[in-house]
Coordinates of C-alpha atoms in Angstrom, one line a residue:
X14 CA 13.9 -83.7 -32.3
X15 CA 11.9 -82.4 -29.2
X16 CA 12.0 -86.2 -28.2
X17 CA 15.7 -86.6 -28.4
X18 CA 16.3 -83.4 -26.4
X19 CA 13.9 -84.6 -23.8
X20 CA 15.5 -87.9 -23.5
X21 CA 19.2 -86.5 -23.3
X22 CA 18.4 -83.8 -20.4
X23 CA 17.8 -84.6 -16.7
X24 CA 14.3 -83.6 -15.4
X25 CA 13.9 -80.4 -13.5
X26 CA 13.5 -81.7 -10.0
X27 CA 16.7 -83.7 -10.3
X28 CA 18.4 -80.6 -11.2
X29 CA 17.0 -79.0 -8.3
X30 CA 18.0 -81.9 -6.0
X31 CA 21.5 -81.8 -7.3
X32 CA 22.0 -78.3 -6.6
X33 CA 20.6 -78.6 -3.1
X34 CA 22.8 -81.6 -2.5
X35 CA 26.0 -79.8 -3.8
X36 CA 25.0 -76.9 -1.5
X37 CA 25.0 -79.1 1.6
X38 CA 28.2 -80.9 0.7
X39 CA 29.9 -77.5 0.4
X40 CA 28.4 -76.1 3.5
X41 CA 29.4 -79.4 5.4
X42 CA 32.9 -79.1 4.0
X43 CA 33.1 -75.4 5.1
X44 CA 31.8 -76.4 8.6
X45 CA 34.3 -79.0 9.1
X46 CA 37.3 -76.7 7.9
X47 CA 35.9 -73.9 10.0
X48 CA 36.0 -76.1 13.0
X49 CA 39.4 -77.4 12.3
X50 CA 40.9 -74.1 11.8
X51 CA 39.1 -72.8 15.0
X52 CA 40.2 -75.9 17.1
X53 CA 43.8 -75.3 15.8
X54 CA 43.8 -71.8 16.6
X55 CA 42.3 -72.2 20.1
X56 CA 43.7 -75.4 21.0
X57 CA 44.5 -74.4 24.5
X58 CA 40.9 -73.0 25.2
X59 CA 38.6 -75.8 24.0
X60 CA 36.3 -77.0 26.6
X61 CA 36.6 -80.8 27.3
X62 CA 33.4 -82.9 26.9
X63 CA 32.5 -85.0 29.7
X64 CA 35.1 -83.8 32.1
X65 CA 35.2 -81.2 34.9
X66 CA 37.8 -78.4 34.2
X67 CA 39.3 -76.1 36.8
X68 CA 39.7 -72.7 35.4
X69 CA 41.7 -69.9 37.2
X70 CA 40.5 -66.3 36.6
X71 CA 42.5 -63.1 37.2
X72 CA 40.6 -60.1 38.4
X73 CA 39.1 -58.0 35.5
X74 CA 40.5 -60.2 32.8
X75 CA 38.1 -62.3 30.8
X76 CA 38.5 -65.6 29.9
X77 CA 36.9 -67.6 27.0
X78 CA 36.5 -71.2 26.3
X79 CA 34.8 -72.9 23.2
X80 CA 33.1 -76.0 22.2
X81 CA 31.1 -77.2 19.1
X82 CA 29.3 -80.4 18.1
X83 CA 31.3 -83.5 17.2
X84 CA 31.6 -84.5 13.5
X85 CA 28.9 -86.6 12.2
X86 CA 26.3 -85.3 14.4
X87 CA 23.5 -82.9 13.4
X88 CA 22.2 -81.8 16.7
X89 CA 22.6 -82.9 20.3
X90 CA 21.5 -81.7 23.8
X91 CA 24.1 -80.4 26.0
X92 CA 24.5 -79.2 29.5
X93 CA 27.1 -76.7 31.2
X94 CA 27.5 -76.5 35.0
X95 CA 29.7 -73.6 36.5
X96 CA 30.6 -73.8 40.2
X97 CA 32.3 -70.6 41.6
X98 CA 34.9 -71.6 44.1
X99 CA 35.0 -68.1 46.2
X100 CA 33.7 -64.9 45.0
X101 CA 30.7 -64.2 42.6
X102 CA 31.6 -64.1 39.1
X103 CA 30.0 -63.3 35.7
X104 CA 29.7 -65.8 33.0
X105 CA 27.8 -66.0 29.7
X106 CA 27.4 -68.3 26.6
X107 CA 27.6 -66.9 23.2
X108 CA 26.7 -68.7 20.0
X109 CA 28.5 -68.2 16.8
X110 CA 26.8 -69.2 13.6
X111 CA 28.3 -68.8 10.0
X112 CA 26.4 -66.3 8.0
X113 CA 24.3 -67.5 5.1
X114 CA 25.8 -65.0 2.8
X115 CA 29.1 -66.4 3.7
X116 CA 27.8 -69.8 3.0
X117 CA 26.5 -68.6 -0.3
X118 CA 29.7 -66.9 -1.3
X119 CA 31.5 -70.0 -0.4
X120 CA 29.1 -72.3 -2.6
X121 CA 29.7 -69.8 -5.6
X122 CA 33.5 -70.2 -5.4
X123 CA 34.3 -67.3 -3.1
X124 CA 36.1 -69.6 -0.7
X125 CA 39.0 -67.6 1.0
X126 CA 41.3 -69.9 3.1
X127 CA 42.5 -67.0 5.2
X128 CA 38.8 -65.9 5.9
X129 CA 38.4 -69.0 7.9
X130 CA 40.2 -67.7 10.8
X131 CA 37.6 -67.3 13.5
X132 CA 38.1 -63.7 14.2
X133 CA 37.7 -62.8 10.7
X134 CA 34.8 -65.1 9.6
X135 CA 31.8 -63.5 8.9
X136 CA 29.3 -64.8 11.6
X137 CA 25.9 -64.1 13.6
X138 CA 26.8 -63.7 17.3
X139 CA 24.1 -63.7 19.9
X140 CA 24.1 -64.3 23.8
X141 CA 22.3 -67.5 24.8
X142 CA 22.8 -67.3 28.6
X143 CA 24.5 -64.9 31.2
X144 CA 24.7 -65.1 35.0
X145 CA 26.3 -63.1 37.8
X146 CA 26.7 -64.7 41.3
X147 CA 28.3 -67.4 43.3
X148 CA 25.7 -70.1 43.1
X149 CA 26.2 -73.1 41.2
X150 CA 24.5 -72.8 37.9
X151 CA 23.6 -75.2 34.9
X152 CA 22.5 -74.2 31.5
X153 CA 20.7 -77.0 29.2
X154 CA 20.5 -76.5 25.5
X155 CA 20.7 -78.0 21.9
X156 CA 23.9 -77.8 20.0
X157 CA 23.6 -77.7 16.1
X158 CA 26.2 -78.7 13.6
X159 CA 26.7 -75.1 12.2
X160 CA 27.2 -73.5 15.6
X161 CA 30.5 -72.8 17.8
X162 CA 29.6 -71.9 21.4
X163 CA 32.1 -69.6 23.4
X164 CA 31.7 -69.5 27.4
X165 CA 33.1 -66.2 28.7
X166 CA 34.1 -66.0 32.4
X167 CA 35.0 -62.9 34.4
X168 CA 36.0 -62.1 38.1
X169 CA 35.6 -58.4 39.2
X170 CA 36.5 -58.9 42.9
X171 CA 39.8 -60.8 43.0
X172 CA 41.6 -63.6 41.4
X173 CA 39.8 -66.8 42.0
X174 CA 39.0 -70.1 40.4
X175 CA 36.0 -72.1 39.2
X176 CA 34.9 -75.5 38.0
X177 CA 33.2 -76.1 34.6
X178 CA 31.4 -79.4 33.5
X179 CA 30.2 -79.9 29.8
X180 CA 28.8 -82.9 28.6
X181 CA 26.7 -83.7 25.3
X182 CA 26.0 -87.4 26.4
X183 CA 22.9 -87.6 28.3
X184 CA 22.9 -91.3 28.4
X185 CA 25.6 -91.5 31.1
X186 CA 25.0 -91.1 34.6
X187 CA 25.3 -87.5 36.2
X188 CA 28.7 -86.5 37.3
X189 CA 27.0 -84.5 40.1
X190 CA 24.9 -86.4 42.8
X191 CA 21.3 -85.7 42.5
X192 CA 19.5 -83.4 45.2
X193 CA 16.1 -84.3 46.3
X194 CA 13.1 -82.2 45.2
X195 CA 13.4 -80.3 48.5
X196 CA 17.0 -79.6 49.2
X197 CA 16.6 -77.8 52.5
X198 CA 18.3 -78.8 55.8
X199 CA 15.9 -78.7 58.7
X200 CA 16.8 -77.9 62.3
X201 CA 14.8 -80.5 64.4
X202 CA 16.6 -79.8 67.7
X203 CA 18.7 -77.1 69.5
X204 CA 20.2 -77.3 72.9
X205 CA 23.0 -75.5 74.8
X206 CA 25.8 -77.4 73.3
X207 CA 24.2 -79.5 70.5
X208 CA 22.1 -78.9 67.2
X209 CA 20.3 -81.8 65.5
X210 CA 19.8 -81.5 61.7
X211 CA 17.6 -83.6 59.2
X212 CA 17.5 -83.6 55.3
X213 CA 15.8 -85.5 52.8
X214 CA 17.6 -88.5 51.0
X215 CA 19.5 -87.9 47.7
X216 CA 18.2 -90.2 45.0
X217 CA 21.8 -90.8 44.2
X218 CA 22.7 -92.0 47.7
X219 CA 19.8 -94.3 47.7
X220 CA 20.9 -96.0 44.3
X221 CA 24.7 -95.8 45.0
X222 CA 25.2 -96.2 48.7
X223 CA 28.9 -97.5 48.7
X224 CA 30.5 -94.5 46.9
X225 CA 28.3 -91.6 47.7
X226 CA 27.9 -90.3 51.2
X227 CA 26.6 -87.1 53.1
X228 CA 29.2 -84.7 54.5
X229 CA 28.6 -82.0 56.7
X230 CA 30.5 -78.5 57.4
X231 CA 29.9 -76.5 60.4
X232 CA 31.4 -73.0 60.8
X233 CA 30.7 -69.6 62.5
X234 CA 30.9 -67.2 59.4
X235 CA 28.3 -68.0 56.8
X236 CA 26.8 -70.8 54.5
X237 CA 28.5 -72.0 51.4
X238 CA 26.9 -72.8 48.1
X239 CA 29.5 -75.5 47.0
X240 CA 31.9 -77.8 48.4
X241 CA 34.6 -76.0 46.3
X242 CA 33.7 -72.7 48.0
X243 CA 33.9 -74.1 51.5
X244 CA 37.3 -75.8 50.9
X245 CA 38.7 -72.4 49.4
X246 CA 37.4 -70.5 52.6
X247 CA 38.9 -72.9 54.9
X248 CA 42.2 -72.7 53.1
X249 CA 42.2 -68.9 52.8
X250 CA 41.6 -68.8 56.7
X251 CA 44.8 -69.8 57.5
X252 CA 44.6 -73.7 57.9
X253 CA 47.0 -75.1 55.5
X254 CA 44.9 -78.4 55.1
X255 CA 45.0 -80.2 51.8
X256 CA 42.2 -79.7 49.3
X257 CA 39.0 -81.5 50.6
X258 CA 41.1 -83.1 53.5
X259 CA 37.9 -84.3 55.3
X260 CA 35.3 -84.6 52.5
X261 CA 37.4 -86.3 49.9
X262 CA 39.2 -88.5 52.4
X263 CA 42.5 -87.1 51.3
X264 CA 45.5 -89.5 52.3
X265 CA 47.5 -86.6 53.7
X266 CA 47.5 -86.1 57.5
X267 CA 45.5 -83.3 59.0
X268 CA 47.2 -80.1 60.0
X269 CA 48.4 -79.7 63.8
X270 CA 45.7 -77.1 64.0
X271 CA 43.1 -79.8 63.4
X272 CA 41.9 -82.7 65.4
X273 CA 40.6 -85.9 63.7
X274 CA 37.9 -87.9 65.4
X275 CA 36.8 -91.3 64.1
X276 CA 33.9 -92.9 65.5
X277 CA 30.8 -95.0 64.4
X278 CA 32.2 -95.0 60.8
X279 CA 32.3 -91.0 60.8
X280 CA 35.2 -89.0 59.9
X281 CA 35.5 -85.7 61.6
X282 CA 38.0 -82.9 61.2
X283 CA 37.8 -79.9 63.7
X284 CA 39.8 -76.9 62.8
X285 CA 40.6 -73.8 64.7
X286 CA 41.1 -70.5 62.9
X287 CA 40.8 -66.8 63.5
X288 CA 37.3 -66.9 62.2
X289 CA 36.1 -69.4 64.7
X290 CA 35.8 -73.3 64.6
X291 CA 35.2 -75.2 61.4
X292 CA 34.0 -78.8 61.5
X293 CA 33.9 -81.2 58.5
X294 CA 32.1 -84.3 59.3
X295 CA 31.3 -87.2 56.8
X296 CA 28.4 -89.2 58.2
X297 CA 27.8 -92.0 55.6
X298 CA 24.2 -92.3 54.2
X299 CA 22.1 -91.4 57.3
X300 CA 20.3 -88.3 56.8
X301 CA 20.1 -87.0 60.4
X302 CA 23.0 -86.0 62.5
X303 CA 23.4 -84.2 66.0
X304 CA 26.6 -81.9 66.0
X305 CA 28.0 -82.2 69.5
X306 CA 30.3 -80.0 71.7
X307 CA 29.1 -76.6 70.6
X308 CA 29.5 -73.3 72.5
X309 CA 26.3 -72.1 74.3
X310 CA 24.9 -68.9 73.0
X311 CA 26.7 -69.1 69.4
X312 CA 25.2 -68.9 66.1
X313 CA 26.5 -71.7 63.7
X314 CA 26.0 -72.3 59.9
X315 CA 25.4 -75.8 58.4
X316 CA 26.0 -77.0 55.2
X317 CA 25.4 -80.5 53.8
X318 CA 27.1 -82.0 50.6
X319 CA 26.2 -85.3 48.9
X320 CA 29.6 -86.4 47.7
X321 CA 30.7 -89.2 45.1
X322 CA 33.8 -90.4 46.5
X323 CA 35.0 -91.8 43.2
X324 CA 34.7 -88.5 41.3
X325 CA 35.1 -86.0 44.2
X326 CA 32.0 -84.3 42.5
X327 CA 29.4 -83.0 45.0
X328 CA 26.1 -81.0 45.1
X329 CA 25.1 -78.9 48.0
X330 CA 21.9 -78.8 50.0
X331 CA 20.3 -75.5 50.9
X332 CA 22.3 -74.4 54.0
X333 CA 20.8 -73.3 57.3
X334 CA 21.8 -71.8 60.7
X335 CA 21.0 -72.1 64.3
X336 CA 21.8 -70.5 67.5
X337 CA 22.7 -72.6 70.6
X338 CA 20.7 -71.8 73.7
X339 CA 22.1 -69.7 76.4
X340 CA 23.8 -71.8 79.1
X341 CA 21.7 -71.5 82.3
X342 CA 23.0 -69.1 84.8
X343 CA 24.2 -70.5 88.1
X344 CA 21.6 -70.8 90.5
X345 CA 21.4 -68.0 92.7
X346 CA 21.1 -68.7 96.6
X347 CA 19.9 -65.8 99.0
X348 CA 22.2 -65.6 102.0
X349 CA 20.6 -65.1 105.3
X350 CA 22.3 -62.6 107.9
X351 CA 24.7 -64.4 110.2
X352 CA 23.9 -67.8 108.8
X353 CA 27.0 -70.2 108.1
X354 CA 26.7 -72.3 104.8
X355 CA 29.2 -75.0 103.9
X356 CA 30.0 -75.8 100.2
X357 CA 31.6 -78.5 98.2
X358 CA 33.0 -77.0 94.8
X359 CA 33.4 -79.1 92.0
X360 CA 36.6 -78.4 90.4
X361 CA 36.4 -80.9 87.6
X362 CA 33.4 -79.2 86.0
X363 CA 34.9 -75.7 86.8
X364 CA 31.2 -75.0 88.1
X365 CA 30.5 -71.4 89.9
X366 CA 28.3 -71.2 92.9
X367 CA 26.4 -67.7 93.1
X368 CA 25.0 -66.1 96.1
X369 CA 23.3 -62.9 96.9
X370 CA 23.0 -60.9 100.2
X371 CA 20.8 -57.8 100.9
X372 CA 22.6 -55.2 103.3
X373 CA 20.8 -54.4 106.4
X374 CA 23.4 -51.9 107.4
X375 CA 25.9 -49.6 105.5
X376 CA 29.0 -52.0 106.7
X377 CA 29.0 -55.8 105.7
X378 CA 31.5 -58.3 106.8
X379 CA 32.2 -61.3 104.5
X380 CA 34.0 -64.4 106.0
X381 CA 35.4 -67.4 104.1
X382 CA 37.1 -70.3 105.4
X383 CA 38.5 -72.8 102.9
X384 CA 38.3 -76.1 104.4
X385 CA 40.1 -78.0 101.6
X386 CA 41.9 -76.9 98.5
X387 CA 42.3 -73.2 96.9
X388 CA 39.1 -71.1 96.5
X389 CA 38.3 -68.3 94.3
X390 CA 35.7 -65.6 95.4
X391 CA 34.5 -62.7 93.4
X392 CA 32.1 -60.1 95.1
X393 CA 30.2 -57.6 92.9
X394 CA 27.7 -54.8 93.6
X395 CA 25.7 -53.2 90.7
X396 CA 27.8 -55.3 88.3
X397 CA 30.9 -53.7 89.5
X398 CA 33.7 -55.9 90.9
X399 CA 34.6 -55.0 94.6
X400 CA 36.9 -57.6 95.2
X401 CA 38.2 -60.6 93.5
X402 CA 40.9 -63.1 95.3
X403 CA 42.1 -66.8 95.4
X404 CA 43.0 -68.1 98.8
X405 CA 43.5 -71.1 100.8
X406 CA 42.7 -70.7 104.7
X407 CA 40.6 -67.8 106.3
X408 CA 39.8 -64.6 104.9
X409 CA 37.5 -61.6 106.1
X410 CA 36.4 -58.8 104.2
X411 CA 34.6 -55.6 105.2
X412 CA 32.7 -53.7 102.6
X413 CA 30.8 -50.4 102.9
X414 CA 27.7 -49.2 100.9
X415 CA 24.0 -48.4 101.5
X416 CA 21.4 -50.0 103.3
X417 CA 19.5 -52.4 100.8
X418 CA 22.6 -52.8 98.5
X419 CA 22.7 -56.1 97.0
X420 CA 25.9 -57.9 97.0
X421 CA 26.6 -60.8 94.5
X422 CA 29.2 -63.6 95.1
X423 CA 30.6 -66.1 92.9
X424 CA 32.8 -69.0 94.4
X425 CA 34.7 -71.9 92.7
X426 CA 37.6 -74.0 92.9
X427 CA 40.9 -72.9 91.4
X428 CA 42.1 -76.7 90.9
X429 CA 40.7 -79.5 88.9
X430 CA 40.1 -81.4 92.3
X431 CA 37.2 -80.6 94.6
X432 CA 37.4 -77.9 97.2
X433 CA 35.1 -77.0 100.2
X434 CA 34.6 -73.8 101.9
X435 CA 32.3 -72.1 104.7
X436 CA 30.8 -68.8 104.2
X437 CA 29.2 -66.2 106.4
X438 CA 27.8 -63.0 105.6
X439 CA 26.5 -60.4 108.2
X440 CA 25.6 -56.9 108.9
X441 CA 25.2 -57.6 112.5
X442 CA 28.7 -57.9 114.0
X443 CA 27.6 -59.5 117.2
X444 CA 26.6 -62.3 115.1
X445 CA 30.1 -63.0 113.6
X446 CA 30.7 -66.7 113.1
X447 CA 34.6 -66.7 113.2
X448 CA 36.5 -65.5 116.3
X449 CA 39.0 -62.7 116.2
X450 CA 42.1 -64.0 114.5
X451 CA 45.8 -63.4 115.1
X452 CA 48.0 -61.7 112.4
X453 CA 49.1 -65.1 111.4
X454 CA 47.8 -68.7 111.8
X455 CA 51.4 -70.4 111.4
X456 CA 52.9 -72.6 114.0
X457 CA 56.6 -72.0 114.7
X458 CA 58.9 -74.5 116.0
X459 CA 62.3 -73.9 117.6
X460 CA 65.0 -76.1 116.1
X461 CA 67.5 -75.3 119.0
X462 CA 65.0 -76.5 121.6
X463 CA 64.3 -79.8 119.9
X464 CA 65.6 -83.0 121.9
X465 CA 65.2 -86.6 121.6
X466 CA 61.8 -86.7 123.4
X467 CA 60.5 -83.1 123.2
X468 CA 59.6 -80.2 120.8
X469 CA 59.0 -76.5 121.5
X470 CA 56.3 -74.8 119.3
X471 CA 54.7 -71.2 119.5
X472 CA 51.9 -69.3 117.9
X473 CA 50.2 -65.9 118.0
X474 CA 47.0 -65.2 120.0
X475 CA 44.6 -62.3 120.2
X476 CA 43.4 -59.5 122.5
X477 CA 40.2 -61.8 123.2
X478 CA 40.3 -64.5 125.8
X479 CA 40.1 -67.7 123.6
X480 CA 40.8 -71.5 124.0
X481 CA 43.6 -73.1 122.3
X482 CA 43.9 -76.9 122.0
X483 CA 47.2 -78.6 120.7
X484 CA 47.1 -82.1 119.2
X485 CA 50.0 -84.1 118.0
X486 CA 50.1 -87.2 115.3
X487 CA 53.0 -89.5 114.6
X488 CA 53.5 -90.1 110.9
X489 CA 56.1 -91.5 108.4
X490 CA 58.2 -89.0 106.4
X491 CA 56.6 -90.1 103.2
X492 CA 53.3 -89.1 104.7
X493 CA 54.1 -85.5 105.2
X494 CA 52.8 -84.1 101.9
X495 CA 49.4 -86.1 102.1
X496 CA 48.8 -85.1 105.6
X497 CA 49.5 -81.4 105.1
X498 CA 47.8 -81.2 101.6
X499 CA 44.7 -83.1 102.3
X500 CA 43.8 -81.8 105.7
X501 CA 40.4 -80.5 106.1
X502 CA 40.9 -77.1 107.9
X503 CA 37.2 -77.0 108.9
X504 CA 37.3 -79.9 111.0
X505 CA 37.5 -79.4 114.6
X506 CA 39.1 -81.3 117.5
X507 CA 36.0 -83.5 117.7
X508 CA 37.5 -85.1 114.5
X509 CA 40.7 -86.1 116.4
X510 CA 41.6 -89.4 118.2
X511 CA 41.7 -88.7 122.0
X512 CA 45.2 -90.1 122.3
X513 CA 46.5 -87.2 119.9
X514 CA 45.2 -84.6 122.2
X515 CA 48.3 -82.7 124.1
X516 CA 46.5 -79.9 126.1
X517 CA 44.0 -77.1 126.0
X518 CA 44.6 -73.6 127.6
X519 CA 43.1 -70.2 127.7
X520 CA 45.3 -67.0 127.1
X521 CA 45.2 -63.4 125.6
X522 CA 47.1 -60.2 125.9
X523 CA 45.9 -56.7 125.3
X524 CA 49.2 -55.8 123.7
X525 CA 49.2 -57.8 120.4
X526 CA 53.0 -57.5 120.4
X527 CA 53.1 -59.8 123.4
X528 CA 50.1 -62.1 122.5
X529 CA 52.3 -65.2 122.0
X530 CA 52.4 -68.3 123.9
X531 CA 54.7 -71.3 123.7
X532 CA 54.3 -74.9 124.7
X533 CA 56.6 -77.8 125.2
X534 CA 55.4 -81.3 124.2
X535 CA 57.2 -84.1 126.0
X536 CA 57.3 -87.6 125.9
X537 CA 58.0 -88.2 122.2
X538 CA 60.1 -90.8 120.3
X539 CA 63.7 -90.0 119.1
X540 CA 64.1 -89.5 115.6
X541 CA 60.3 -89.5 114.8
X542 CA 58.3 -87.1 112.7
X543 CA 55.2 -85.6 114.4
X544 CA 52.4 -83.4 112.9
X545 CA 51.2 -80.7 115.4
X546 CA 47.9 -78.9 115.0
X547 CA 46.6 -75.8 117.1
X548 CA 42.9 -75.3 117.1
X549 CA 41.4 -71.7 118.1
X550 CA 38.0 -71.9 119.6
X551 CA 36.2 -68.4 120.2
X552 CA 33.1 -67.6 122.0
X553 CA 30.7 -69.2 119.2
X554 CA 32.6 -72.4 119.7
X555 CA 33.5 -72.7 116.0
X556 CA 37.1 -73.8 115.6
X557 CA 39.7 -72.4 113.4
X558 CA 42.6 -74.5 112.7
X559 CA 46.3 -73.2 112.3
X560 CA 48.5 -74.3 109.6
X561 CA 49.8 -77.9 110.6
X562 CA 53.5 -78.0 111.5
X563 CA 55.8 -81.0 110.9
X564 CA 58.7 -81.5 113.3
X565 CA 61.2 -84.3 113.7
X566 CA 62.8 -85.2 116.9
X567 CA 66.5 -85.5 117.3
X568 CA 67.9 -88.9 116.7
X569 CA 70.7 -88.5 119.1
X570 CA 71.2 -86.7 122.2

């Protein structure tokens, strides 16, 4: 009987194995049902595997996303990468595991369909990872079949958006380009208007040169920890450029506030905003670049991103900054008392010429004669502007101060063309370079006194006996503007042809109201245009040229 009983009953170890197997089947069934119910209930907040998800956050309102292991897998490594696109955020990963007591209850027939709702399920809950900041952070872990993960995101500063990338397939290539072990950007050269940068190659660039390139961002505000954050800042600054307009090679044209430059295979977009200049430059696969056309004595921030142009995914090097050198000040020339200097002013470069003069007496006289073009002059003392004026012709300035005062002068051309000027500064009035000048240097002609072969002109004199020389030149009507505009007023009679000389005479009058002289020039051709010049030559022998006068003789008399 004992033998029959033994042969009809299964062995003890088989009963144990059958019990364990049944429990595992029931647990697996519960897990699948649990996941199915969870996914149905939270179908809009399931985090996609293998894709980058953009999430918009409202201020102070947390947002939750979930993921769990796919059916048929017992465990798997996974990574989660979160990229803040603006302000710092808080985010964490929570792990939800079903309670063993609940599994035991299920195994003993205590299955309650309503209890499968996630919020009512008895579970073990713990924080796996948490972070607060605006850096790109990646968490790597192992996912198990009985575990559901929750990601919670919160922005406490303002509404913002982030990107999240989840993957459980480690056999695929990385979505984000790989950074070198040393991701710093080195500043290897700084000048007044340029900064040269260098960085170590990304392994991804070396492997996939066709689709992965380096892009550089320069701005005057601060560094950015991600391309996403940089693009958000650019858009919020008032530049309505499309997302990643330069770095993702968007097909949209740039905003009118931007200037696109294409050269040597590089794409550059320069933007102007209230926060300063922003440049986005894609430089291909080279790992050095010189940023040109910067402003002297200005601090710039530089970021380099390695960008996959197929996926638009990017990784950021550690940003750096540099301050351009101060522009060397203009060379200061010391002026000697009474000495005349002749300057050619470069109007194309808008260059300023600087001079200093130490006063030997309380009163100092400044004399400037614009030979060609219009000249701008500024005189300062102890960093206070005493005089600033633009002029063409001759100017005298008398300033009073103390003995030993230092006067500084800046001269430049107000036009894009070159100008020339003669300058004299003196505290000794017997060394004055220019003669005493009349109230006006204009030449007057009398229309009623014009004939077919003569013209009468008049000009003002001074109280000092001086020499006046009159010259004439026959010109065509279409040459009037060129002759009067381009005349060098510093050239004296020695530059004129002898055949142009009409006469030279001396005169003066102690009564300035009567210090006027006239001259009738005869032997002219009828209906012909003439250019008349008068030169005033003082005791120093230096001539001052009156403004040219153009007169046409009568055609019929």
